Every structure is written in C-alpha cells, then in structure tokens.
Coordinates of C-alpha atoms and ligand atoms in Angstrom, one line a residue:
X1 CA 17.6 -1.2 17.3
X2 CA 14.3 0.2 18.2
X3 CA 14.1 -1.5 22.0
X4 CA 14.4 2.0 24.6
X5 CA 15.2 4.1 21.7
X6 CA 12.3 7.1 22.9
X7 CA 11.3 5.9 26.6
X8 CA 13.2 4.3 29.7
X9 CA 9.6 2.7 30.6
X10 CA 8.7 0.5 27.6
X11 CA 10.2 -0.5 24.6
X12 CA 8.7 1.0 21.2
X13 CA 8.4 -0.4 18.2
X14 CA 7.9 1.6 14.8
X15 CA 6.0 0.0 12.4
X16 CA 5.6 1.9 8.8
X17 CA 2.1 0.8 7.2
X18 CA 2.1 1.3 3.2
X19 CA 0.7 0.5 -0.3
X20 CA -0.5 2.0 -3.2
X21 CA -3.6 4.1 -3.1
X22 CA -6.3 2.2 -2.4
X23 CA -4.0 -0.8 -1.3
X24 CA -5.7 -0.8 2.3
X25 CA -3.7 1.1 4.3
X26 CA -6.2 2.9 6.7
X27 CA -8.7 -0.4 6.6
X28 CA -5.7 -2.4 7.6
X29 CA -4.3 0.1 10.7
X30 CA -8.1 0.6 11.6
X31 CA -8.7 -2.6 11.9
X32 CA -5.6 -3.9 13.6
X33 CA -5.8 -1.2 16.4
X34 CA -9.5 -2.1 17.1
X35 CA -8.7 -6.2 16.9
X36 CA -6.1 -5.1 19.3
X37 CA -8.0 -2.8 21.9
X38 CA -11.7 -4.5 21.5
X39 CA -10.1 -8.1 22.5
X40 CA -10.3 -9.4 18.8
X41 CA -10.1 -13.1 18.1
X42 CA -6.6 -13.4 16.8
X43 CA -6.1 -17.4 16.9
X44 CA -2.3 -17.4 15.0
X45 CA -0.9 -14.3 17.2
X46 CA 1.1 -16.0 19.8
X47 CA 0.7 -13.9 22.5
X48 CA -2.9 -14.0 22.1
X49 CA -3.3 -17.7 21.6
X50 CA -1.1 -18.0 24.9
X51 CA -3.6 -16.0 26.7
X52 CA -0.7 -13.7 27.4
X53 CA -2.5 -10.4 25.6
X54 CA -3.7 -8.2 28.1
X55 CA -5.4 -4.8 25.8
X56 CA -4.2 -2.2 24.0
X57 CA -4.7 1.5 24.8
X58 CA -4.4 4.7 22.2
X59 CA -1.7 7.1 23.6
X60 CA -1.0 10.7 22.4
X61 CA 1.8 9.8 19.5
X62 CA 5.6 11.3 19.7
X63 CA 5.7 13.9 16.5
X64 CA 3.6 17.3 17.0
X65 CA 4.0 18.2 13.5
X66 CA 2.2 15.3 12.3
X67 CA -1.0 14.4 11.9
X68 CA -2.5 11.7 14.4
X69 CA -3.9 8.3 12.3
X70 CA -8.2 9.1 12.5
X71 CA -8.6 6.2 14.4
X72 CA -11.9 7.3 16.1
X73 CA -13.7 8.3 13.3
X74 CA -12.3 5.8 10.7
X75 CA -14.2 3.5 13.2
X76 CA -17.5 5.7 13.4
X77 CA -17.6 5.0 9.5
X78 CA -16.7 1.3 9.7
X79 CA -19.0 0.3 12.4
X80 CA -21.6 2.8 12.6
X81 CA -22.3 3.9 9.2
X82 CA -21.2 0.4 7.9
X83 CA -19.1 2.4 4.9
X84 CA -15.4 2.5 3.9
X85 CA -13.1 5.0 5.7
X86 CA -11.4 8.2 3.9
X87 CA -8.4 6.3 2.4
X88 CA -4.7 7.8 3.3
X89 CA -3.5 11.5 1.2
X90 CA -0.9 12.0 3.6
X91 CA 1.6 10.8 6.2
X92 CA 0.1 10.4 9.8
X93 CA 1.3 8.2 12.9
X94 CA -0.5 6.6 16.1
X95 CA 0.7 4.9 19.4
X96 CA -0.4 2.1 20.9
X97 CA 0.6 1.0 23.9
X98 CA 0.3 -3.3 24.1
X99 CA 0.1 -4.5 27.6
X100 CA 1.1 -8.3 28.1
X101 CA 2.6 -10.6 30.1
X102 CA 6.3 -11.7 28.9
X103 CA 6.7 -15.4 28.1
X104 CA 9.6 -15.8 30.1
X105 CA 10.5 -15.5 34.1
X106 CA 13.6 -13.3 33.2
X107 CA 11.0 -10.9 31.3
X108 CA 9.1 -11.5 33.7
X109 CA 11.4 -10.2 36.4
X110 CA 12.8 -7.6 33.9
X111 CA 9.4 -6.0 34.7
X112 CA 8.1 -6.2 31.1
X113 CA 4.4 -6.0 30.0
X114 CA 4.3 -2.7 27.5
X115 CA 5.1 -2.4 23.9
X116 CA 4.8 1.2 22.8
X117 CA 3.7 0.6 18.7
X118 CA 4.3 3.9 17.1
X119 CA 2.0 2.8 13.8
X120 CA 3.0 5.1 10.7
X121 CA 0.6 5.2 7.8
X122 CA 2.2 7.2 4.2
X123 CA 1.7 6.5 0.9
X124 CA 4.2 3.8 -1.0
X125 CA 3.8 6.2 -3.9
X126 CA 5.9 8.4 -2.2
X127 CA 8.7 5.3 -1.7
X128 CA 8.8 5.1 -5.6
X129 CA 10.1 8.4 -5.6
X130 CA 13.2 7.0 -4.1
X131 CA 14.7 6.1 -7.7
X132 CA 14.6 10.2 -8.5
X133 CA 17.1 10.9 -6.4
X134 CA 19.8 9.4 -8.2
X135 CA 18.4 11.0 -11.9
X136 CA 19.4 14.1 -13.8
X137 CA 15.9 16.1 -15.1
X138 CA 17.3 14.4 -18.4
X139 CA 17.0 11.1 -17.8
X140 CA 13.9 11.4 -15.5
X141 CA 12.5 13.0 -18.6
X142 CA 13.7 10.4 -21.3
X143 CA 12.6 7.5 -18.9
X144 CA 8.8 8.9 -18.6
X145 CA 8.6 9.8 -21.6
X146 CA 9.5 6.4 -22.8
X147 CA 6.8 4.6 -20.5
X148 CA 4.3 7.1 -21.3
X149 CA 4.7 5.4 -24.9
X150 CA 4.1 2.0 -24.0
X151 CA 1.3 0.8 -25.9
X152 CA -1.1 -0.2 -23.1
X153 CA -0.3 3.5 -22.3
X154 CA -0.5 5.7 -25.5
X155 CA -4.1 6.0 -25.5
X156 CA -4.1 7.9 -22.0
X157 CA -1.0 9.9 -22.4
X158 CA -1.6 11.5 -26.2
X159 CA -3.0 14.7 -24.5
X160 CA -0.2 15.3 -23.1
X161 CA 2.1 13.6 -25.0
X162 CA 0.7 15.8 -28.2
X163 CA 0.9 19.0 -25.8
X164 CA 4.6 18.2 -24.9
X165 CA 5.7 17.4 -28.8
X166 CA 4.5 21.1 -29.0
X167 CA 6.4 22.8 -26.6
X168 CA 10.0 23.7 -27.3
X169 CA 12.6 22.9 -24.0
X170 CA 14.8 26.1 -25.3
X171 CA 12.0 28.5 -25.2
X172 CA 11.2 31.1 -22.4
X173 CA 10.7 29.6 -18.8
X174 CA 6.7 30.4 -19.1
X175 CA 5.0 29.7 -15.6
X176 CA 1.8 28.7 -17.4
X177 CA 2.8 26.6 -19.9
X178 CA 4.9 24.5 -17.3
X179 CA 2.0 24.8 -15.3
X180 CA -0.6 23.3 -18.3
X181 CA 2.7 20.8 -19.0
X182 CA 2.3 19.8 -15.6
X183 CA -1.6 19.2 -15.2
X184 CA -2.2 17.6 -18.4
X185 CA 1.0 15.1 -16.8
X186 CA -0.9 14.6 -13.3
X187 CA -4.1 13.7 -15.2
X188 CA -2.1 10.9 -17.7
X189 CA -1.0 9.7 -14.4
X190 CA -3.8 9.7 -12.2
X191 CA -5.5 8.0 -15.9
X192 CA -2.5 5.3 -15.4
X193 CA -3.6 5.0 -11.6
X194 CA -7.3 4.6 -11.9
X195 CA -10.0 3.1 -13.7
X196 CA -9.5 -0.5 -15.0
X197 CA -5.8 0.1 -16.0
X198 CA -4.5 -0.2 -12.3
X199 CA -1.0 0.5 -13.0
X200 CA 1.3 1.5 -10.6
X201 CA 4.4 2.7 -12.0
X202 CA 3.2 6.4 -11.4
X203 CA 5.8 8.8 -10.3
X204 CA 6.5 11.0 -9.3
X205 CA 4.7 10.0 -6.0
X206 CA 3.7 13.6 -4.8
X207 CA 1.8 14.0 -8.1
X208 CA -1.2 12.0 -7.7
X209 CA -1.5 13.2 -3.8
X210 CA 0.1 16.7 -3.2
X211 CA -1.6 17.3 -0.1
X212 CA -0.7 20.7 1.0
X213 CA 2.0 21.2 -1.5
X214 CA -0.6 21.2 -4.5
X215 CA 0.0 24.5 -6.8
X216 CA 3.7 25.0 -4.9
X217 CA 6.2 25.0 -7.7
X218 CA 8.5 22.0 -6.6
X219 CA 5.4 20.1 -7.4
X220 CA 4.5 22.1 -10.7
X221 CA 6.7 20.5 -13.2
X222 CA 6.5 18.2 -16.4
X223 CA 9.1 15.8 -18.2
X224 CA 10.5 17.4 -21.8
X225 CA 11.4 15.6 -24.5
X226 CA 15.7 16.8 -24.3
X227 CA 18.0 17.1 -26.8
X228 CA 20.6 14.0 -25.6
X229 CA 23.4 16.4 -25.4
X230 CA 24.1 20.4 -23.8
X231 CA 23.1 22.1 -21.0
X232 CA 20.0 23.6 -20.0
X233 CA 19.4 27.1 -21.5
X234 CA 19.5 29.9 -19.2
X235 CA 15.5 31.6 -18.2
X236 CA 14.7 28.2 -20.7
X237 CA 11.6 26.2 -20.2
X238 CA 14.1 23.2 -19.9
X239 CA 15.6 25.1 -17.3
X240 CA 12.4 26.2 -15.2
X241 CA 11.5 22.4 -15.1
X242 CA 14.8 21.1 -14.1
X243 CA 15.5 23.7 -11.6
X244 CA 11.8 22.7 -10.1
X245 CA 12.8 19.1 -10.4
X246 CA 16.0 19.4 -8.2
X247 CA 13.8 21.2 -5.9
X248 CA 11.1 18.3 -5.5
X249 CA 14.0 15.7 -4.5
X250 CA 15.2 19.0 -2.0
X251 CA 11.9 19.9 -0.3
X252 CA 9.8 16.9 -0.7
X253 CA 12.3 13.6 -1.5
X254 CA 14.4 13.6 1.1
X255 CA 12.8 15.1 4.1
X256 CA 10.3 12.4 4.0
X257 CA 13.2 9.8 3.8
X258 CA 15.5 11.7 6.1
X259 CA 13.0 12.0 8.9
X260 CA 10.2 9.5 8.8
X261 CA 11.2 6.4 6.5
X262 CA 14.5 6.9 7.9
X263 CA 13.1 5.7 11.4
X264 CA 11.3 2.5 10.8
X265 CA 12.1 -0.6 12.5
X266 CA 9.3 -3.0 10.5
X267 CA 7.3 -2.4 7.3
X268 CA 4.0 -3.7 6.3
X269 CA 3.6 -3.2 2.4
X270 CA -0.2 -4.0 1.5
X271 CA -0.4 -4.7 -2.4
X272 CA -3.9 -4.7 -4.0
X273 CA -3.1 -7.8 -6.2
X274 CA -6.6 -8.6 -7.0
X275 CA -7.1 -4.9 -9.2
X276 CA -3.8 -5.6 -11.1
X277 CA -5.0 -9.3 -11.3
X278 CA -8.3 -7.6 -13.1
X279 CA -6.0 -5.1 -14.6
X280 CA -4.8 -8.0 -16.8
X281 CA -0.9 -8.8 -17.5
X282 CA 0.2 -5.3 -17.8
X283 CA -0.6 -4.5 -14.7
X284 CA 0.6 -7.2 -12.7
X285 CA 4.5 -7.0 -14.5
X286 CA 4.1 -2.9 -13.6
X287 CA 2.8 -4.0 -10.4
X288 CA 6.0 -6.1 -10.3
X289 CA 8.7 -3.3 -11.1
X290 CA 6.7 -0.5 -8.6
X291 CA 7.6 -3.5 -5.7
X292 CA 10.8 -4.4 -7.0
X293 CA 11.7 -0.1 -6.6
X294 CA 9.9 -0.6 -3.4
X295 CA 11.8 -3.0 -2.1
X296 CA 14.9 -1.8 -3.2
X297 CA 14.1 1.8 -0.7
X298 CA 14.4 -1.5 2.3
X299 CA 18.0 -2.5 1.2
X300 CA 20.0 0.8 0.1
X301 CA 23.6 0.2 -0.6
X302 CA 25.7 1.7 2.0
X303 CA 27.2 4.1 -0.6
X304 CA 24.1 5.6 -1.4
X305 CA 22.3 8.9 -0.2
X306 CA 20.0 6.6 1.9
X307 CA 22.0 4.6 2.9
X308 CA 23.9 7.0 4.8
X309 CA 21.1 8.7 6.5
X310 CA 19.2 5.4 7.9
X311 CA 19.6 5.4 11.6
X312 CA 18.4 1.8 11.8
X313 CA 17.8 -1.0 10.1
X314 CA 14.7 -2.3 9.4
X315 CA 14.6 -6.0 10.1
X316 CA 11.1 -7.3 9.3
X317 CA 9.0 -6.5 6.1
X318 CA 5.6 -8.0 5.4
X319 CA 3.8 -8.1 1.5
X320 CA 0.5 -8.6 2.3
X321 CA -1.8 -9.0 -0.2
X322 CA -5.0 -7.6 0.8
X323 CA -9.1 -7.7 0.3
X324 CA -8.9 -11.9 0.6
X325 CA -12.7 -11.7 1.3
X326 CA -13.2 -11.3 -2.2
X327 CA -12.5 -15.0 -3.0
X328 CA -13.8 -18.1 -1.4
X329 CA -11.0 -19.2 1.0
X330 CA -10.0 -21.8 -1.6
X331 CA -8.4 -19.0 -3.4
X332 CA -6.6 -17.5 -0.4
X333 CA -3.2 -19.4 -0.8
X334 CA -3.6 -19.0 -5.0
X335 CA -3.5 -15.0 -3.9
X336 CA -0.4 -15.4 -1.4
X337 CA 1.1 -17.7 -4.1
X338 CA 0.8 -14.2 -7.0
X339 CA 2.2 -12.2 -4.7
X340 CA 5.2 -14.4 -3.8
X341 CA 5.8 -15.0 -7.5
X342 CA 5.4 -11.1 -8.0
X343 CA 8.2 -10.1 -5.5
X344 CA 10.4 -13.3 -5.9
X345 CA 13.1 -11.3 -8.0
X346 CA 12.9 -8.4 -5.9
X347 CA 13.9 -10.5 -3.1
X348 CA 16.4 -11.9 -4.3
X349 CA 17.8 -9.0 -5.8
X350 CA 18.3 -7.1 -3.1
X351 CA 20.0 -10.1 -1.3
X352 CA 17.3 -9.6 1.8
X353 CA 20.5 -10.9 4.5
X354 CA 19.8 -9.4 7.0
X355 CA 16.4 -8.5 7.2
X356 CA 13.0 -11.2 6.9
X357 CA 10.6 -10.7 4.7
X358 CA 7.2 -12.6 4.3
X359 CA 4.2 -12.7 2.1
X360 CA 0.9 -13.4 3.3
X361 CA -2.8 -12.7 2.0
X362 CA -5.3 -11.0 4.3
X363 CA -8.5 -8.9 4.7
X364 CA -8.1 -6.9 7.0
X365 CA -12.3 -6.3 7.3
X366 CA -14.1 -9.4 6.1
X367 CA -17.2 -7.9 4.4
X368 CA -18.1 -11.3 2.9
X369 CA -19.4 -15.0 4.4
X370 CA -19.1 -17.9 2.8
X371 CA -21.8 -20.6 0.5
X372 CA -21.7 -22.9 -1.7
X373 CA -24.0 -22.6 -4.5
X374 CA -25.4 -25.1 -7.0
X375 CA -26.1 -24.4 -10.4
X376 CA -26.5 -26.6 -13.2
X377 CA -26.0 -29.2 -11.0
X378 CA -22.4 -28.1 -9.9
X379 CA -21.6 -26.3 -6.4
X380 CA -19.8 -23.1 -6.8
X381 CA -18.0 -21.7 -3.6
X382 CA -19.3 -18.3 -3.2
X383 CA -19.3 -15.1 -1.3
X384 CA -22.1 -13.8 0.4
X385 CA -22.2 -9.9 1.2
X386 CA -23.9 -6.5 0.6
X387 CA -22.7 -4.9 -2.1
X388 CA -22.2 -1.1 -2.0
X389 CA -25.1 0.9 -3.0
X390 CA -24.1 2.2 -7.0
X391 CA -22.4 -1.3 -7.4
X392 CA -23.2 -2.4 -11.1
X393 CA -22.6 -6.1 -12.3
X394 CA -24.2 -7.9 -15.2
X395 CA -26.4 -4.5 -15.2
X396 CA -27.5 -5.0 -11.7
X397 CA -27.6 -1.8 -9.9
X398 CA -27.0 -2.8 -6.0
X399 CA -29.1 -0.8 -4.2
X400 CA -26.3 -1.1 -0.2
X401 CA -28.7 -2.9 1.4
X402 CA -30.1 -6.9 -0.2
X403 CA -27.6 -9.4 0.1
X404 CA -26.0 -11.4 -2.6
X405 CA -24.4 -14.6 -3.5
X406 CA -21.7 -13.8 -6.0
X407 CA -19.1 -16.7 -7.6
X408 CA -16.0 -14.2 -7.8
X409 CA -14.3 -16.6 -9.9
X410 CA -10.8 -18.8 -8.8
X411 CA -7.2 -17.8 -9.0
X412 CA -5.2 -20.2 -10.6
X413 CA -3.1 -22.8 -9.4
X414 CA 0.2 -21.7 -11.0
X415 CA 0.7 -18.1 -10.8
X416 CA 3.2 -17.8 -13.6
X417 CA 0.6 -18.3 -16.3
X418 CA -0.5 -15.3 -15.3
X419 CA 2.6 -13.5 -15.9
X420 CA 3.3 -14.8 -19.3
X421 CA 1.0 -14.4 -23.1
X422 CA -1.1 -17.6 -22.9
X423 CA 0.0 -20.4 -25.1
X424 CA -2.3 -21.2 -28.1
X425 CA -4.9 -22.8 -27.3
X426 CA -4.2 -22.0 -23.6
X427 CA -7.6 -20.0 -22.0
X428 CA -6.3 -16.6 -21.0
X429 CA -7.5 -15.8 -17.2
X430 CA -10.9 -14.4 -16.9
X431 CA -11.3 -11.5 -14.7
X432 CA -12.3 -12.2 -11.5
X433 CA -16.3 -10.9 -11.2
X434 CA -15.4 -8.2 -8.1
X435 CA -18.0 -6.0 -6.6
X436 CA -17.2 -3.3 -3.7
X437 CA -19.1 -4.9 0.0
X438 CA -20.5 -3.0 2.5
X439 CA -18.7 -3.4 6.0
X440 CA -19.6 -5.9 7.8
X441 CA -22.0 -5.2 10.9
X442 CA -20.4 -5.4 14.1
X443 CA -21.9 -8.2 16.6
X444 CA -22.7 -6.9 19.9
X445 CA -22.7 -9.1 23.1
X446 CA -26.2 -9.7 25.3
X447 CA -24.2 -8.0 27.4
X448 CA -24.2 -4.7 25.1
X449 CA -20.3 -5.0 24.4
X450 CA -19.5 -4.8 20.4
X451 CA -17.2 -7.4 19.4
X452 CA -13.8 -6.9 17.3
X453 CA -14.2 -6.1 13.5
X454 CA -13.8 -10.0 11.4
X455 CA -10.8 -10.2 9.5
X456 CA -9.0 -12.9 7.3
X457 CA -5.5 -13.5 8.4
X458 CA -4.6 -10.3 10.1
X459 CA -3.7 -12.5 13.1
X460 CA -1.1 -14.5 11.0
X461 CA 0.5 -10.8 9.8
X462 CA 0.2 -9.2 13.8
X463 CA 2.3 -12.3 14.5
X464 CA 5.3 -11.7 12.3
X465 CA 5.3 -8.0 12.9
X466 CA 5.4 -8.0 16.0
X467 CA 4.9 -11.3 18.0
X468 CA 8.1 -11.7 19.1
X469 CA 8.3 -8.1 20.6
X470 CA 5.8 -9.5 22.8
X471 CA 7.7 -12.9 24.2
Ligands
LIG501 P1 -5.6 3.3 1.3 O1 -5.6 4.2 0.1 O2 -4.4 2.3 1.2 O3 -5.7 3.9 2.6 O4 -6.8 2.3 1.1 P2 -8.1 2.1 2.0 O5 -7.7 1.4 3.3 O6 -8.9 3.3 2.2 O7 -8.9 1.0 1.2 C1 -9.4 1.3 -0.1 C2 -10.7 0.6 -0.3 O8 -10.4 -0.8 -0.5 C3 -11.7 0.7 0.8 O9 -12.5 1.9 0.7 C4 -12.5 -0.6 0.6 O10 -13.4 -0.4 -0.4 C5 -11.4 -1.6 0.1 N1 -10.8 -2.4 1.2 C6 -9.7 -2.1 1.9 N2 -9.5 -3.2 2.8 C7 -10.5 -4.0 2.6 C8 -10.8 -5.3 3.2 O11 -10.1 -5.8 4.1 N3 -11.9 -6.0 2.8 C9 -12.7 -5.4 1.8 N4 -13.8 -6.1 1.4 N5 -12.4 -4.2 1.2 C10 -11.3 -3.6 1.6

C-alpha cells in the first residue's frame, strides 16, 4: 500500500487524474487544489464537515523529470482572466500536503495530521493504448481498419482509407509514404475525436497528442490492409510499419505503464458524457467500449505484462461525469444514472473484488446559477451564465460578456433508451442545447480574501478519494 511508501514523516497518497481530452482533467485538479488550499466549502467531505480540515499547502513534487501540474497559472486564467485553462498534452504531477486533525485519539497520539497527495494528471488516451500491447501489427491493422469502416465513420476516414487501398504492404519501406500513411491516419482520428462526432475509440493514444515525440518514427506509422497469412517482407513497407509499431509499445507503451500508471494507489476517471450524449448513440456505445478498455488497464490479470509490473494495487477508482453545471440540478442524478449504465458491464467484467469503484456527476467549476423561467405559461428550469465570447446558438453570436438564461434541455429518466434505436413511435432524444460559459467570478471577502472557486459535487468525489486517508 501507498501509507510511508516515499517519507517516514507523512503518509502519501497517489492519486492518477484522467479522461479523454477535453474530459476536465486540468479544470478538475485546478479546482480541487484551490477548494483545498483557499478553505472551499466542501459540505459532503468528512473531514471538512467535521471541522477537522486544517489547509493545504503546494510542495515541490517527487519526479525531476516530469513536468510540475501549472497550478499557478491555470488559476491566473480561471480567476483572473475569467477563461478556461490550457487543457492536459502531457503527463505532469503535483504535491499537496493536507494538514488535519485525525479523527481518532490513537491517530491522534500516532502524531498524524499530514497527507502528502502526489496528484498525477495524463491523458486516458494513453490508457487505451493498453490493448496494443498484446496485438501483432496484423491484427492492430485489421482491427482499425475494420472500425475505420463503420458507417458513422466512413465519411471521415475515405482520405485515408482511399490513400491506404493505394499503397501496396510488399512494396519498398518509403519513409514518406509511411510518413503521408501516417498523417492522413492522425487527421481521420483527430476527425473521429472532434467536432460533433465525439468518439472516443481513438488509438493509438500518442497520435492525437505526441507531445515531444511528434515526427519521431515510433510515432510515424499507419495500419495496412495485410494479406491474412506470411510474414513481413524484408525493407517492405509492411515491414517499416510493423517494425515502428513494436517500437511504439517499446519506447512509449510501456514506459508510461511501467513507471507512472504502475504507481497509482487511486484513480479519478472524468468522462465527458454530456458531448457523447450530444454525439448521439454512436458515441455513447464507443464511449462505452473506450471505458470498458479503460477499466480493464485497473484489473490486469496476473498473467499479463501489466500485471506483473504493478507494484501496487489500486484500490479506489472514481467515474465522474463531469460539466454538471450544464443542466439544471434536476438532471444531475439523470447524468450519474448514464454514466453508471455506461460502465455497468465494465464493472462487472472485470469482477472489481478487490478494489471500489463509484460513479458520481460533478462540475468541478460551476460557471452557471440557477432560474426558473416561464414561457408559454410553463416554468422551465434553467441555467443562467455568460457564455463564451464566439458562442453561437439559434444564430446568436455571444459576445463573453451579457448573461443568459438558457433551458439546456433534461436527461431522461431511464438511461437505457438512450442506448438503444428508439422504438416506433418512441421520440428519439433531442440534443441537449449546450453552450461553452465563461468562469465564474471569484467572490472576494470585505475583508479582501477571494473565496474558493464554486463547484457541483466535487466535495462528494474529495470524499471517496481520499476521506478516509484523512480519519
Ligand atoms: P482536459 O483535456 O481533460 O484537461 O480538459 P480541461 O480541464 O481543459 O476541460 C476542457 C474544457 O471543458 C474547458 O476548457 C471548459 O470549457 C470545459 N470544462 C471543464 N470542466 C468544466 C466544469 O466543471 N464546468 C464547465 N462549465 N466547463 C468545464
């Protein structure tokens, strides 16, 4: 376990933070260290609640070769400038150290009060590269090439697709042509990624965010369509891309595993349901495989390569499903509901013995109040914000700074119509209407002291993940 693993002084705790792009990943850690260290009101926390929270202080983290979480100027952007932070490209880690007093005489006694959290923030792109590990170049190849072919994903993949039906595996190893292979691949996905598709079956994970590998050649490779039988070709194409293929599990796969994933003792996994949910049903059942392969990196069998490099065992996850201040709090348990319903059979797949998991919905910066509205004689609960300047809706073009009240719309009751063709005569679920808010403003005391960011829930997560480190 994690307890006096790194200092005889205080305990530490490491907490992985991760999500698809865009999921909320640097919000959420922003956010929770400021709640933390600017004595945020955090009602369902325990210690808190107990009055046995004391602060929070940043320490230098433990790793020199990586990068230290922005926290300072993440929180320039959020407070002063009232705009969203740069979202996470890249590994990076944070301590915190949580002073408290223990709940108990013996802790007490024991002389405990400190909690070192070492908070790591990666991309959960990167955990979907897990699955590679255990595929030949073959069947990496036949399996995205057979995705790529999904209907909802022709359209966006018949540049490359067409580009790759041209190309013959047995020919010479060309760099540029498995260098054109490869970028005409990383924009299909990055298509696949973005706009209103908001799928998240995207690997391979490095891909989309190559950080300082971009242009290196374990990261400049393509799928082929194979012949189903025989051996690679030597100085083939087919060759070239497998041999950079086995080099991307080598030099960026399992490093990452072996020395940061591989070190976890909790996990927060922030899931943008509310884009899939607008995504329509496609995205929400892709949304559901990327968690179940997710999920699955948290339970290895003991057989397999991770399995027998994990040092620990990581005994608390948390789905959370993230932007809640989108919807009127009426929809906030709808949106916890989804996201149970989408990682139900993951769960239970992996047979999650010995390690809790929990779903909750959160913002983790409310940007919204709440109204009711009446129209037409009927009240509608809605959200009132700023919407970001360029916002468009119903051809309105938000200039950042009027405030609006906006019905978002209502999640429904029972999640699984969602993940199901509607019945005839059954409405299909409207898109919820969604605009990007502005930060809130921070409220400052008479006194000149600025009060915590407000959040939606982030209390209720704090408390499973770490609450009881704190009794
Ligand atoms: P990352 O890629 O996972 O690091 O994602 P970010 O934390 O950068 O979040 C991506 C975007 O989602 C932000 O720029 C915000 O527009 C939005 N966002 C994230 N968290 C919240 C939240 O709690 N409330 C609201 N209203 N928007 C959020």
């Amino acid at each position: 376990m994690a307890d006096f693993a790194f200092s005889l002084g205080s305990p530490s705790l490491r907490l992985g933070v991760t999500g698809l792009s865009r999921a909320g990943k640097t919000v959420f850690i922003t956010a929770l260290i400021h709640n933390l260290t600017h004595g945020g009101r955090l009602p369902m926390f325990e210690p808190w609640r107990s009055g046995r929270l004391q602060g929070a202080d940043i320490r230098p983290q433990l790793h020199p070769d990586v990068p230290t979480f922005d926290y300072r100027g993440h929180v320039r952007k959020l407070t002063d400038a009232r705009v969203w932070p740069e979202s996470t490209r890249q590994i990076s880690e944070l301590r915190l150290t949580i002073a408290y007093e223990s709940a108990t005489f013996l802790g007490r006694s024991l002389g405990r009060g400190k909690l070192d959290l070492d908070i790591v923030d990666y991309p959960g792109e990167w955990l979907l590269d897990l699955p590679l590990l255990s595929k030949d170049y073959r069947a990496f190849s036949r399996e995205t090439l057979e995705r790529a072919r999904e209907p909802r994903r022709t359209a966006i993949a018949a540049d490359w697709l067409t580009h790759t039906s041209g190309v013959d595996p047995l020919g010479p190893a060309d760099d540029e042509v498995a260098g054109r292979l490869h970028a005409l691949f990383s924009t299909y996905l990055g298509a696949a990624r973005g706009g209103s598709l908001s799928l998240s079956m995207v690997p391979p994970g490095r891909f989309l965010m190559p950080g300082d590998l971009a242009g290196s050649p374990a990261l400049t490779f393509a799928p082929l369509d194979l012949p189903d039988t025989g051996e690679a070709p030597r100085d083939s194409l087919w060759a070239l891309m497998e041999s950079r293929f086995e080099a991307y599990k080598d030099v960026v796969v399992r490093p990452f595993f072996r020395t940061h994933f591989a070190r976890l003792d909790r996990q927060v996994v922030l899931v943008d349901v509310l884009a899939a949910l607008n995504g329509g049903r496609e995205a929400l059942l892709d949304l559901e495989v990327a968690l179940g392969e997710i999920l699955a990196c948290f339970r290895p069998g003991h057989s397999s390569w991770l399995g027998q490099v994990l040092t620990r065992r990581i005994d608390r996850i948390l789905f959370a499903a993230t932007k809640a201040d989108h919807l009127h709090h009426v929809s906030h348990d709808r949106l916890e509901l989804i996201l149970r319903r989408l990682t139900d059979r993951a769960i239970a797949r992996a047979s999650f013995s010995g390690a809790e998991v929990d779903v909750k919905a959160l913002a983790a910066v409310r940007a919204t109040r709440e109204a009711t509205v009446r129209r037409n004689g009927e009240s509608l609960p809605c959200i009132l914000g700023v919407p970001q300047e360029g916002e468009l809706l119903d051809d309105h073009l938000y200039d950042g700074k009027e405030e609006i009240a906006l019905f978002p719309g209502d999640l429904p009751e029972n999640p699984q119509a969602l993940f199901r063709e509607p019945e005839v005569g059954e409405p299909a679920f409207d898109a919820l209407r969604f605009l990007r808010f502005r930060p809130p403003p921070v409220e400052v005391t008479a006194e000149g002291v600025s009060l915590s960011l407000p959040h939606i829930r982030l209390d209720r997560a704090l408390d499973f993940l770490i609450g009881d480190r704190l009794a």
